[in-house]
Each structure stands twice: as C-alpha cells, then as structure tokens.
PDB file of C-alpha atoms and ligand atoms in Angstrom:
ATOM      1  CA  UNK A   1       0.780 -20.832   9.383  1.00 71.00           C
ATOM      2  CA  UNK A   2       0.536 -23.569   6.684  1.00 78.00           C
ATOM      3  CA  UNK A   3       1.890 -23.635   3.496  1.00 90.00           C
ATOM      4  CA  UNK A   4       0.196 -21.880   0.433  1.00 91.00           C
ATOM      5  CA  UNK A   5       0.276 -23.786  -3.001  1.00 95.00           C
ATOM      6  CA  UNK A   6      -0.394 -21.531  -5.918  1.00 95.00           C
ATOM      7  CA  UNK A   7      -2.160 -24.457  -8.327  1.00 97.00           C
ATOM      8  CA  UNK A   8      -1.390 -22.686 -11.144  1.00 97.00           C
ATOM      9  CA  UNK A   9       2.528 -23.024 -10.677  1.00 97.00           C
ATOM     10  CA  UNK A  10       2.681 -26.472  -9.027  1.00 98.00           C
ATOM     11  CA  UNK A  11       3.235 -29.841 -11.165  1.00 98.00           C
ATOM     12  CA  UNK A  12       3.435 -31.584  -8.431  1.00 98.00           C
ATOM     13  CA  UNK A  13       6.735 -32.429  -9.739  1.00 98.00           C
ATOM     14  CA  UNK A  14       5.835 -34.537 -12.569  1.00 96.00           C
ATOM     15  CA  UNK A  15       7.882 -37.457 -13.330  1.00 92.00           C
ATOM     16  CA  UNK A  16       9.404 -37.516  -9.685  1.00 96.00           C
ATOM     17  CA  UNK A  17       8.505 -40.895  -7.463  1.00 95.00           C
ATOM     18  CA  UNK A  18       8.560 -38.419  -4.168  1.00 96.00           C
ATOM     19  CA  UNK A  19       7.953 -34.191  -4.751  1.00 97.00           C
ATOM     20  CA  UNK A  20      10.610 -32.252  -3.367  1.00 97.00           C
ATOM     21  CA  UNK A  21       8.665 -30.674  -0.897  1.00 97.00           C
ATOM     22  CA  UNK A  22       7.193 -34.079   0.530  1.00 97.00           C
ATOM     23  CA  UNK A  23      11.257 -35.240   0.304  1.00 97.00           C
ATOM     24  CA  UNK A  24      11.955 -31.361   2.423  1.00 96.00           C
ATOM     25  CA  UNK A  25       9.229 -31.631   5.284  1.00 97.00           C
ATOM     26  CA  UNK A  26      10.602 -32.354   8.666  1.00 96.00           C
ATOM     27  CA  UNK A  27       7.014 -33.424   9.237  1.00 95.00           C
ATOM     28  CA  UNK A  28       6.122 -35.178   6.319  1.00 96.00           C
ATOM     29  CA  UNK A  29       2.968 -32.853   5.790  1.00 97.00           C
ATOM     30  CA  UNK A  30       2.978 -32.355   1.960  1.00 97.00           C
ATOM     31  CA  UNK A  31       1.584 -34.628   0.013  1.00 97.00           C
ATOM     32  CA  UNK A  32       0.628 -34.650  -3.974  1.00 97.00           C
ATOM     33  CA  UNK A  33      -2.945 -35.146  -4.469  1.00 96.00           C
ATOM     34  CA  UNK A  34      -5.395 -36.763  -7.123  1.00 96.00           C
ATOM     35  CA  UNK A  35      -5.540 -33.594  -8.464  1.00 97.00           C
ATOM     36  CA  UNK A  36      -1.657 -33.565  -8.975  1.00 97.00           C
ATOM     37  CA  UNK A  37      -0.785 -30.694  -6.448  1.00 97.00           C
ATOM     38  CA  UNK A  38       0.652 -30.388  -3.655  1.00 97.00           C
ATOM     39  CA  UNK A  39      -0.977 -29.764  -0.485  1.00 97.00           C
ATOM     40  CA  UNK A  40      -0.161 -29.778   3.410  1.00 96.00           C
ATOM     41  CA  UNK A  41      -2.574 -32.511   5.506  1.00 93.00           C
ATOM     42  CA  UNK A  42      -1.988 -31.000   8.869  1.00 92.00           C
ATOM     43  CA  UNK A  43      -1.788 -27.190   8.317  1.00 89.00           C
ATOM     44  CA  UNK A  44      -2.240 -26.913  12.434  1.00 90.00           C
ATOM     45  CA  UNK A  45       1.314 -29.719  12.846  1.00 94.00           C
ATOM     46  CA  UNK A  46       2.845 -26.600  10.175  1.00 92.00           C
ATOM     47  CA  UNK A  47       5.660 -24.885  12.515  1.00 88.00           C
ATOM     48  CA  UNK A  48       6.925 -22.601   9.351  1.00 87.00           C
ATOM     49  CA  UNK A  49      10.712 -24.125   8.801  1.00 91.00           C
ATOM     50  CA  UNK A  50      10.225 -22.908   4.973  1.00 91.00           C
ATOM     51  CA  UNK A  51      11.924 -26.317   3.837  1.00 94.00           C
ATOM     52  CA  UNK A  52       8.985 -26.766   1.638  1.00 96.00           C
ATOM     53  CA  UNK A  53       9.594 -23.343   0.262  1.00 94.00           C
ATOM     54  CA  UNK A  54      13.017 -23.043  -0.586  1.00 93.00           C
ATOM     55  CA  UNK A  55      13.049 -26.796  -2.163  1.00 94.00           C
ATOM     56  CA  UNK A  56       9.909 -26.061  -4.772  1.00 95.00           C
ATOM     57  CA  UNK A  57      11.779 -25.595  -8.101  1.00 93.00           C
ATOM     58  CA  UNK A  58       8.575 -23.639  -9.236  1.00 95.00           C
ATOM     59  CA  UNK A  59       8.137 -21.048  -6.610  1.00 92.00           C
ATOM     60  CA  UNK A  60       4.811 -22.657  -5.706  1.00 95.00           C
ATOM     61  CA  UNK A  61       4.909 -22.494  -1.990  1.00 94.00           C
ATOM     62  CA  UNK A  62       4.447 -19.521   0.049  1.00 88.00           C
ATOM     63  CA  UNK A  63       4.130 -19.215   4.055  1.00 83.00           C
ATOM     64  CA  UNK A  64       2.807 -16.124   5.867  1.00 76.00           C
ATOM     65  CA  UNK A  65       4.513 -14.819   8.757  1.00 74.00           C
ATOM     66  CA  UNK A  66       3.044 -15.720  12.006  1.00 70.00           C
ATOM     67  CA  UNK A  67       1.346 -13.210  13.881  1.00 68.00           C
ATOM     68  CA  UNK A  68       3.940 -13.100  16.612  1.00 68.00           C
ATOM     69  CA  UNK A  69       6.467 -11.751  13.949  1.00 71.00           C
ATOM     70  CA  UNK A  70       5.015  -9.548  11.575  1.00 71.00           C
ATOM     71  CA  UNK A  71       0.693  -9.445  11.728  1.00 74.00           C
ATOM     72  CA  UNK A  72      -0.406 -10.625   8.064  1.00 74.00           C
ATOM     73  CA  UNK A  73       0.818  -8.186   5.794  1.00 78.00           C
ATOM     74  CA  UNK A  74       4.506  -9.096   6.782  1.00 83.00           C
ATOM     75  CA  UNK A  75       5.933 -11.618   3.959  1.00 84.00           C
ATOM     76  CA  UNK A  76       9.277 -13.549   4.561  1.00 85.00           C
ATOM     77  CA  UNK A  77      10.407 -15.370   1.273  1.00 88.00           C
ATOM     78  CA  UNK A  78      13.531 -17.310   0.739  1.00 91.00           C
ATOM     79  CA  UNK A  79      14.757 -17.343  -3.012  1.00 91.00           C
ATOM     80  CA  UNK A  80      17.079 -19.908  -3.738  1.00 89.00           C
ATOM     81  CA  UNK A  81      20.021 -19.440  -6.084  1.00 89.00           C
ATOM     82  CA  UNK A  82      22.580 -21.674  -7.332  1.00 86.00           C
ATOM     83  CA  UNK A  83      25.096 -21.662  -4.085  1.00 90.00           C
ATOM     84  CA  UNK A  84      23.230 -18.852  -2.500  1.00 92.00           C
ATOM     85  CA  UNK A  85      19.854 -17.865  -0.755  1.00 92.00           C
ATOM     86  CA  UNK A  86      18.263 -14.451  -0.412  1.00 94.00           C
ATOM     87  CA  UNK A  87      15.710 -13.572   2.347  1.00 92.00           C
ATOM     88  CA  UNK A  88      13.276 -11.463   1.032  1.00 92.00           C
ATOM     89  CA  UNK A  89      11.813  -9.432   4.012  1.00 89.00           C
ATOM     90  CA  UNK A  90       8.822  -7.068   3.593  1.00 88.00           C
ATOM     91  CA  UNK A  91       7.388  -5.611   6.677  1.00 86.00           C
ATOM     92  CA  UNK A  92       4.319  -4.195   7.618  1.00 85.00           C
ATOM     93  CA  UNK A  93       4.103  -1.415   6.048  1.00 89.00           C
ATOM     94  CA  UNK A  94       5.747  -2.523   2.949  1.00 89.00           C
ATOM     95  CA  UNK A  95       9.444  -2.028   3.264  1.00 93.00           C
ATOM     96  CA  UNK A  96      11.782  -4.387   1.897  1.00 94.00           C
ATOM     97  CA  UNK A  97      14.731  -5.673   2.930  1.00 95.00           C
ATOM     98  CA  UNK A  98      16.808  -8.574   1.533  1.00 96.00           C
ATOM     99  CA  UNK A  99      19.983 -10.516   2.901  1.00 94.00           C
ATOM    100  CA  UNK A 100      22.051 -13.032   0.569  1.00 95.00           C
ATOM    101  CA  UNK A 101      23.984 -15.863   2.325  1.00 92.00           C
ATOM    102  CA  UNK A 102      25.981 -18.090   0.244  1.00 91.00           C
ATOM    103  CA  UNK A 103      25.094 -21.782   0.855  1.00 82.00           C
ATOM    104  CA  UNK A 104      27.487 -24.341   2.015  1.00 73.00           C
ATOM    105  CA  UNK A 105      25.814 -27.076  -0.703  1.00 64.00           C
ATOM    106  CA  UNK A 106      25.158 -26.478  -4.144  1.00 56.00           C
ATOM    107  CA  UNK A 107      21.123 -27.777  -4.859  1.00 54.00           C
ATOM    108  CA  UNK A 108      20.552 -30.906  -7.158  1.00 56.00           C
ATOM    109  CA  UNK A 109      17.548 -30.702  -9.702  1.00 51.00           C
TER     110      UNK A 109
HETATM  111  S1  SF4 B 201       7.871 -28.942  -4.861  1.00 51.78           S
HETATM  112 FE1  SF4 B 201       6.632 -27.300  -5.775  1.00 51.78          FE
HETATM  113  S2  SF4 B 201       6.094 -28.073  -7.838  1.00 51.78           S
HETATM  114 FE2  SF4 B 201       6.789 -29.822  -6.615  1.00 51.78          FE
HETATM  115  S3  SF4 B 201       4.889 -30.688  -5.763  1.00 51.78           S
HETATM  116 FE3  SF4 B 201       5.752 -29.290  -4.227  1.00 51.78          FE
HETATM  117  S4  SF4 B 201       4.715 -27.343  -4.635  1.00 51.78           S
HETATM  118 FE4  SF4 B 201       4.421 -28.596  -6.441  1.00 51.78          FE
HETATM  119  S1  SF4 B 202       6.967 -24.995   6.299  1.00 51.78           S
HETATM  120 FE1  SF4 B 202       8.199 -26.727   7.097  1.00 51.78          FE
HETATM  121  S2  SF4 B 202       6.836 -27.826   8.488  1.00 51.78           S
HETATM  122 FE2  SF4 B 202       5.553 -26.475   7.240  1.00 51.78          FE
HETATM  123  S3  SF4 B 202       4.874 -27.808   5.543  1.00 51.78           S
HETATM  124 FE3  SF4 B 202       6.724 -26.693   4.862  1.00 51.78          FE
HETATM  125  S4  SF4 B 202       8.428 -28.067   5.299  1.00 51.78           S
HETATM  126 FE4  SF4 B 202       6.658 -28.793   6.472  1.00 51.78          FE
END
C-alpha cells in the first residue's frame, strides 16, 4: 500500500536540499513536488518498509496495512522517540496494542 501524505502537515521539509523521506526510501519513491509536498511516484513499486514514516519529523506519512495482515481498518504506526520507537498496533476491531524498543542510534534533525 503506498504512502499517505497528509498536505496539511507536510513542508516538504523546507530549507532541506533532499526531504528526509526521499533521503529514507530504499526505493527512492518520494519525491517533493511543485506544490512543495511530498508524494510517492510509484505507489504499485511501495513494499511498506515504513522508512518514510518513521523519518518524517512531522508525522505526515501514514501506510495502511496490507490486506494480507490486517483488512483496512488495521493501522500499524511507528512513533519515533529520541533513542526509542513505539509500534502502535490497532487491529480490526479497534484494539490497541503498543511495543517500545529502544533504538541502537539516536536520530539527527
Ligand atoms: S519527511 Fe515529512 S515533512 Fe518532510 S517532505 Fe516528507 S512527508 Fe513532508
Ligand atoms: S514505505 Fe518504504 S518503500 Fe514505501 S515509500 Fe515509504 S520508504 Fe519507500
């Protein structure tokens, strides 16, 4: 499933020669437009690593689950922390359930 930009929260990271989550994509499928948000050129070439996701400073980017994993109401969302990240599970039927990991390196803004 591709990535979903909320407009209203992306900046397209102003004042940054590459966006993060063109820098995060393992296959360079983000791009800022004319417009000056992000969006993904090959939603289909989208395998749902969530790099784009977890490196958006803004909380822009959201995937959905695929259908193999959870049918569409299911929502998986990493939320970064300092030298941590929490996975942010909601099935179905709208139970949630998250798991914090502490990361091995601390992000850089
Ligand atoms: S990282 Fe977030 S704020 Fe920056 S361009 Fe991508 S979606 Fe927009
Ligand atoms: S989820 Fe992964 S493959 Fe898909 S656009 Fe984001 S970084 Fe690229």
């Amino acid at each position: 499933m591709p990535p979903i930009v909320d407009p209203k929260k992306c900046n397209g990271c102003e004042g940054r020669e590459e966006s993060f989550c063109e820098e995060a994509c393992p296959g360079d499928l983000m791009y800022v437009g004319a417009d000056g948000k992000s969006h993904c050129h090959a939603a289909r070439d989208c395998w749902d690593c969530m790099s784009c996701v977890k490196m958006c400073p803004r909380g822009a980017i959201e995937t959905k689950m695929p259908y193999q994993l959870g049918y569409h109401k299911a929502t998986l969302r990493p939320i970064m922390g300092k030298d941590s990240i929490t996975w942010k599970c909601t099935d179905i039927h709208g139970k949630t359930v998250m798991y914090r990991y502490r990361n091995r390196l601390e992000r850089k803004g």
